[in-house]
Amino acid sequence: MASFLLCFCFLLTYMSSYALEFSSNPHGLEINKSYAAIDKFDWKRRQMVKYQLRNRGIKDKRVLAAISKVPRHEFVDSSLRDLAYSDSPLPIGHNQTISQPYIVAYMTEAGEISPSDKVLEIGTGSGYQAAVLGEIAKEVYSIEIIPQLAIKARRTLSRLGYQNIQVKTGDGYQGWVENAPYDAIIVTAAPESIPKPLIEQLAINGKMVIPVGKSNQEIFVLTKTQNGTLSEKTIPVRFVPMRRKFLQ
Ligand code: SAH
């Protein structure tokens, strides 16, 4: 009996030291480290959705789910990753910015986008707003006037696996007539007045969400009807101006 107990104790000690060794092997540590990184951004994203979006009145479940899913830190420079979920716009190079999370949520909610929709975005920038739209809509077409930004956004979106988003370089003022009409148009650069080609490319009952103005801008939500358009002026904002010339 004594020798059996001794044997059992020995076995226990041996097994626990083996378990210790196993959990601290280099691979184990590597895996734990990457989980910690995922958890950090996941936690920050949840806090952002709760405090910056829900608490300020964003209600659309599809919008909240999409923003809870899209890894915003993948759309900014690696040196800014820790700030990706903060309550502000961030630089993305070429004097442009990725919009504040609340504004992305506000505009997406105002677009009343549903899963069968075809959506046009003007001003791809980092591709973040396009990704949020891509989580909800069937197809997303996005236009960016700065070629380098369009290339980078296309790369980010394909790395993250978005297959329903197309990005092209061009002047978004003209829209993307080949795929029109669109159920929603989201414009993320501010023109001084609403571009006519965009109204023409909006489907009947479609919504356009667009910042309009020079130094004092406001977001307009325009609905196209059989008889014309209805537009509602909403919140004051500050977007980069919509450029009119194609840049090389
Ligand atoms: N939606 C972007 C942020 C937009 S910043 C994001 O989620 O990151 C505004 C962008 O609009 C800039 O990248 C700017 O280059 C682009 N832009 C300005 N004028 C434009 C135009 N006429 N056509 C297309 N893009 C334009």
CSV table of C-alpha atoms and ligand atoms in Angstrom, one decimal:
chain,number,residue,atom,x,y,z
A,1,MET,CA,0.0,0.0,0.0
A,2,ALA,CA,2.8,2.4,1.0
A,3,SER,CA,4.7,1.7,-2.2
A,4,PHE,CA,1.5,2.2,-4.2
A,5,LEU,CA,1.0,5.6,-2.5
A,6,LEU,CA,4.6,6.6,-3.2
A,7,CYS,CA,4.2,5.6,-6.8
A,8,PHE,CA,1.0,7.7,-7.1
A,9,CYS,CA,2.6,10.8,-5.5
A,10,PHE,CA,5.6,10.4,-7.9
A,11,LEU,CA,3.3,10.2,-10.9
A,12,LEU,CA,1.4,13.3,-9.7
A,13,THR,CA,4.6,15.3,-9.3
A,14,TYR,CA,5.8,14.2,-12.7
A,15,MET,CA,2.6,15.1,-14.4
A,16,SER,CA,2.4,18.5,-12.9
A,17,SER,CA,5.9,19.4,-13.9
A,18,TYR,CA,5.2,18.2,-17.4
A,19,ALA,CA,2.1,20.3,-17.5
A,20,LEU,CA,4.1,23.4,-16.4
A,21,GLU,CA,6.7,22.8,-19.0
A,22,PHE,CA,4.0,22.3,-21.7
A,23,SER,CA,2.2,25.6,-20.8
A,24,SER,CA,5.5,27.6,-20.9
A,25,ASN,CA,6.9,26.3,-24.1
A,26,PRO,CA,7.7,28.9,-26.7
A,27,HIS,CA,4.7,28.1,-28.8
A,28,GLY,CA,2.4,28.3,-25.9
A,29,LEU,CA,3.7,31.8,-25.1
A,30,GLU,CA,3.4,32.9,-28.7
A,31,ILE,CA,-0.2,31.8,-28.9
A,32,ASN,CA,-1.1,33.5,-25.6
A,33,LYS,CA,0.6,36.7,-26.8
A,34,SER,CA,-1.5,36.9,-30.0
A,35,TYR,CA,-4.7,36.2,-28.1
A,36,ALA,CA,-3.8,39.1,-25.8
A,37,ALA,CA,-3.5,41.4,-28.8
A,38,ILE,CA,-6.8,40.3,-30.2
A,39,ASP,CA,-8.5,40.7,-26.8
A,40,LYS,CA,-7.1,44.2,-26.4
A,41,PHE,CA,-8.6,45.5,-29.6
A,42,ASP,CA,-11.8,43.5,-29.1
A,43,TRP,CA,-12.2,45.1,-25.7
A,44,LYS,CA,-11.5,48.6,-27.0
A,45,ARG,CA,-14.0,48.1,-29.8
A,46,ARG,CA,-16.7,47.0,-27.3
A,47,GLN,CA,-16.1,50.0,-25.2
A,48,MET,CA,-16.3,52.3,-28.3
A,49,VAL,CA,-19.6,50.8,-29.4
A,50,LYS,CA,-21.0,51.1,-25.9
A,51,TYR,CA,-19.8,54.6,-24.9
A,52,GLN,CA,-19.4,56.4,-28.3
A,53,LEU,CA,-22.3,54.9,-30.2
A,54,ARG,CA,-25.1,53.3,-28.0
A,55,ASN,CA,-24.9,55.9,-25.3
A,56,ARG,CA,-25.2,58.7,-28.0
A,57,GLY,CA,-28.3,57.2,-29.5
A,58,ILE,CA,-27.1,54.9,-32.3
A,59,LYS,CA,-29.8,52.2,-32.3
A,60,ASP,CA,-29.8,50.3,-35.7
A,61,LYS,CA,-28.8,46.7,-34.8
A,62,ARG,CA,-27.1,46.1,-38.2
A,63,VAL,CA,-24.9,49.2,-37.8
A,64,LEU,CA,-23.9,48.3,-34.2
A,65,ALA,CA,-23.2,44.7,-35.3
A,66,ALA,CA,-21.1,45.8,-38.3
A,67,ILE,CA,-19.0,48.3,-36.2
A,68,SER,CA,-18.6,45.7,-33.5
A,69,LYS,CA,-17.0,43.4,-36.1
A,70,VAL,CA,-14.8,45.6,-38.3
A,71,PRO,CA,-11.2,45.8,-37.0
A,72,ARG,CA,-10.8,49.6,-37.2
A,73,HIS,CA,-7.1,49.2,-36.1
A,74,GLU,CA,-6.4,47.5,-39.4
A,75,PHE,CA,-7.3,50.7,-41.3
A,76,VAL,CA,-4.7,53.0,-39.7
A,77,ASP,CA,-0.9,53.1,-39.6
A,78,SER,CA,0.6,50.7,-37.2
A,79,SER,CA,1.9,53.6,-35.1
A,80,LEU,CA,-1.7,54.8,-34.5
A,81,ARG,CA,-3.3,51.4,-33.8
A,82,ASP,CA,-3.7,52.1,-30.1
A,83,LEU,CA,-5.7,55.2,-30.9
A,84,ALA,CA,-7.9,53.4,-33.5
A,85,TYR,CA,-10.9,53.2,-31.1
A,86,SER,CA,-10.6,56.7,-29.7
A,87,ASP,CA,-13.4,59.2,-30.1
A,88,SER,CA,-11.8,61.2,-32.9
A,89,PRO,CA,-10.8,61.2,-36.6
A,90,LEU,CA,-7.2,60.0,-37.3
A,91,PRO,CA,-4.7,60.9,-40.1
A,92,ILE,CA,-4.4,58.3,-42.9
A,93,GLY,CA,-1.7,60.2,-45.0
A,94,HIS,CA,-2.0,62.6,-47.9
A,95,ASN,CA,-3.7,65.2,-45.6
A,96,GLN,CA,-6.8,63.0,-45.2
A,97,THR,CA,-8.5,61.4,-42.2
A,98,ILE,CA,-10.5,58.3,-41.2
A,99,SER,CA,-13.8,59.7,-39.7
A,100,GLN,CA,-14.6,59.6,-36.1
A,101,PRO,CA,-16.5,56.3,-35.2
A,102,TYR,CA,-19.7,58.1,-34.2
A,103,ILE,CA,-19.9,59.9,-37.6
A,104,VAL,CA,-19.4,56.6,-39.5
A,105,ALA,CA,-22.2,55.1,-37.4
A,106,TYR,CA,-24.4,58.1,-37.8
A,107,MET,CA,-24.1,58.2,-41.5
A,108,THR,CA,-24.5,54.5,-41.9
A,109,GLU,CA,-27.7,54.5,-39.8
A,110,ALA,CA,-29.1,57.5,-41.7
A,111,GLY,CA,-28.6,55.6,-45.0
A,112,GLU,CA,-31.1,52.9,-43.7
A,113,ILE,CA,-29.1,50.2,-45.4
A,114,SER,CA,-30.4,46.6,-45.7
A,115,PRO,CA,-28.8,43.4,-46.7
A,116,SER,CA,-30.1,43.4,-50.3
A,117,ASP,CA,-28.8,46.9,-51.0
A,118,LYS,CA,-26.3,48.2,-53.5
A,119,VAL,CA,-24.4,51.2,-52.0
A,120,LEU,CA,-22.1,53.8,-53.4
A,121,GLU,CA,-19.5,55.5,-51.2
A,122,ILE,CA,-17.6,58.7,-52.3
A,123,GLY,CA,-14.2,59.1,-50.5
A,124,THR,CA,-12.8,55.6,-49.8
A,125,GLY,CA,-9.9,57.0,-47.7
A,126,SER,CA,-8.7,54.1,-45.5
A,127,GLY,CA,-11.6,51.8,-46.6
A,128,TYR,CA,-13.1,51.7,-43.1
A,129,GLN,CA,-16.5,53.1,-43.9
A,130,ALA,CA,-16.6,50.9,-47.0
A,131,ALA,CA,-16.0,47.8,-44.7
A,132,VAL,CA,-18.8,48.8,-42.4
A,133,LEU,CA,-21.1,49.2,-45.4
A,134,GLY,CA,-19.8,45.9,-46.8
A,135,GLU,CA,-20.9,44.1,-43.5
A,136,ILE,CA,-24.5,45.2,-44.1
A,137,ALA,CA,-25.1,45.6,-47.8
A,138,LYS,CA,-24.9,43.2,-50.7
A,139,GLU,CA,-22.6,45.2,-52.8
A,140,VAL,CA,-20.5,48.3,-52.2
A,141,TYR,CA,-18.8,50.6,-54.8
A,142,SER,CA,-16.4,53.2,-53.5
A,143,ILE,CA,-14.5,56.0,-55.3
A,144,GLU,CA,-11.3,57.6,-54.1
A,145,ILE,CA,-9.6,60.5,-55.9
A,146,ILE,CA,-6.1,59.9,-54.5
A,147,PRO,CA,-4.7,56.9,-56.3
A,148,GLN,CA,-2.3,55.8,-53.4
A,149,LEU,CA,-5.2,55.8,-50.9
A,150,ALA,CA,-7.4,53.8,-53.3
A,151,ILE,CA,-4.6,51.2,-53.8
A,152,LYS,CA,-4.0,50.9,-50.0
A,153,ALA,CA,-7.7,50.6,-49.2
A,154,ARG,CA,-8.1,47.9,-51.8
A,155,ARG,CA,-5.3,46.0,-50.3
A,156,THR,CA,-6.6,46.3,-46.7
A,157,LEU,CA,-10.1,45.2,-47.8
A,158,SER,CA,-8.9,42.2,-49.7
A,159,ARG,CA,-6.5,41.1,-46.8
A,160,LEU,CA,-9.6,41.2,-44.5
A,161,GLY,CA,-11.6,39.1,-46.9
A,162,TYR,CA,-14.2,41.6,-48.2
A,163,GLN,CA,-15.3,40.3,-51.6
A,164,ASN,CA,-18.4,42.5,-52.0
A,165,ILE,CA,-16.5,45.8,-52.1
A,166,GLN,CA,-15.0,47.4,-55.2
A,167,VAL,CA,-12.8,50.5,-55.1
A,168,LYS,CA,-11.9,52.7,-58.0
A,169,THR,CA,-9.8,55.8,-58.4
A,170,GLY,CA,-11.7,58.7,-59.8
A,171,ASP,CA,-13.7,61.9,-59.2
A,172,GLY,CA,-16.7,60.8,-57.1
A,173,TYR,CA,-18.6,64.0,-58.0
A,174,GLN,CA,-19.5,62.1,-61.2
A,175,GLY,CA,-20.6,58.9,-59.3
A,176,TRP,CA,-20.2,55.5,-60.9
A,177,VAL,CA,-22.8,55.3,-63.5
A,178,GLU,CA,-22.2,51.7,-64.7
A,179,ASN,CA,-23.6,50.2,-61.5
A,180,ALA,CA,-26.4,52.7,-60.9
A,181,PRO,CA,-29.0,53.0,-59.5
A,182,TYR,CA,-27.9,52.8,-55.8
A,183,ASP,CA,-30.2,52.1,-52.9
A,184,ALA,CA,-27.9,54.4,-50.8
A,185,ILE,CA,-25.1,56.8,-51.4
A,186,ILE,CA,-22.8,57.8,-48.5
A,187,VAL,CA,-20.5,60.7,-49.2
A,188,THR,CA,-17.5,61.3,-46.9
A,189,ALA,CA,-16.0,64.4,-48.4
A,190,ALA,CA,-17.9,67.7,-48.4
A,191,PRO,CA,-19.0,69.4,-51.7
A,192,GLU,CA,-20.4,73.0,-51.6
A,193,SER,CA,-23.7,71.7,-53.1
A,194,ILE,CA,-25.2,68.3,-53.7
A,195,PRO,CA,-23.8,66.8,-57.0
A,196,LYS,CA,-26.5,66.3,-59.6
A,197,PRO,CA,-25.0,63.1,-61.0
A,198,LEU,CA,-25.3,61.5,-57.5
A,199,ILE,CA,-29.0,62.4,-57.3
A,200,GLU,CA,-29.5,60.9,-60.8
A,201,GLN,CA,-27.8,57.7,-59.7
A,202,LEU,CA,-29.9,57.2,-56.6
A,203,ALA,CA,-32.8,54.7,-56.8
A,204,ILE,CA,-36.3,55.8,-56.1
A,205,ASN,CA,-36.8,55.6,-52.3
A,206,GLY,CA,-33.0,55.6,-51.9
A,207,LYS,CA,-31.2,57.7,-49.4
A,208,MET,CA,-28.1,59.9,-49.8
A,209,VAL,CA,-26.2,61.0,-46.7
A,210,ILE,CA,-23.8,63.9,-47.5
A,211,PRO,CA,-22.0,66.6,-45.7
A,212,VAL,CA,-22.5,69.9,-47.5
A,213,GLY,CA,-20.9,73.3,-47.1
A,214,LYS,CA,-17.6,75.1,-47.0
A,215,SER,CA,-16.4,76.1,-43.5
A,216,ASN,CA,-19.8,75.4,-41.9
A,217,GLN,CA,-20.9,72.0,-43.0
A,218,GLU,CA,-24.0,70.0,-42.2
A,219,ILE,CA,-25.0,66.4,-43.0
A,220,PHE,CA,-28.0,66.3,-45.3
A,221,VAL,CA,-30.2,63.2,-45.6
A,222,LEU,CA,-31.8,63.2,-49.0
A,223,THR,CA,-34.6,60.8,-50.0
A,224,LYS,CA,-35.4,60.4,-53.7
A,225,THR,CA,-39.2,60.0,-54.5
A,226,GLN,CA,-41.2,59.5,-57.6
A,227,ASN,CA,-41.9,63.3,-57.6
A,228,GLY,CA,-38.4,64.6,-56.7
A,229,THR,CA,-36.3,64.8,-53.6
A,230,LEU,CA,-36.8,65.5,-49.9
A,231,SER,CA,-33.9,66.7,-47.9
A,232,GLU,CA,-33.4,67.1,-44.2
A,233,LYS,CA,-30.5,69.0,-42.7
A,234,THR,CA,-29.1,67.2,-39.6
A,235,ILE,CA,-25.9,67.5,-37.5
A,236,PRO,CA,-23.0,70.0,-38.0
A,237,VAL,CA,-19.8,68.3,-39.1
A,238,ARG,CA,-16.3,68.9,-40.4
A,239,PHE,CA,-15.2,66.8,-43.4
A,240,VAL,CA,-12.4,67.4,-45.9
A,241,PRO,CA,-13.6,69.2,-49.0
A,242,MET,CA,-14.6,67.3,-52.0
A,243,ARG,CA,-12.0,67.8,-54.7
A,244,ARG,CA,-13.0,68.4,-58.2
A,245,LYS,CA,-9.8,67.6,-60.2
A,246,PHE,CA,-8.4,64.2,-60.8
A,247,LEU,CA,-4.9,64.0,-59.2
A,248,GLN,CA,-2.1,61.9,-60.6
B,1,SAH,N1,-14.5,57.2,-45.7
B,1,SAH,C1,-13.1,57.4,-45.4
B,1,SAH,C2,-12.7,58.7,-44.9
B,1,SAH,C3,-13.0,59.8,-45.8
B,1,SAH,S1,-11.8,61.1,-45.9
B,1,SAH,C4,-12.7,56.3,-44.4
B,1,SAH,O1,-13.5,55.5,-43.9
B,1,SAH,O2,-11.5,56.2,-44.1
B,1,SAH,C5,-12.4,61.8,-47.4
B,1,SAH,C6,-11.8,61.1,-48.6
B,1,SAH,O3,-12.4,61.7,-49.7
B,1,SAH,C7,-10.3,61.4,-48.8
B,1,SAH,O4,-9.6,60.2,-48.9
B,1,SAH,C8,-10.3,62.2,-50.1
B,1,SAH,O5,-9.1,62.0,-50.8
B,1,SAH,C9,-11.5,61.7,-50.8
B,1,SAH,N2,-12.0,62.7,-51.8
B,1,SAH,C10,-12.0,64.0,-51.8
B,1,SAH,N3,-12.6,64.5,-52.9
B,1,SAH,C11,-13.0,63.4,-53.6
B,1,SAH,C12,-13.7,63.2,-54.9
B,1,SAH,N4,-14.1,64.2,-55.7
B,1,SAH,N5,-13.9,61.9,-55.3
B,1,SAH,C13,-13.5,60.9,-54.5
B,1,SAH,N6,-12.9,61.0,-53.4
B,1,SAH,C14,-12.6,62.2,-52.9
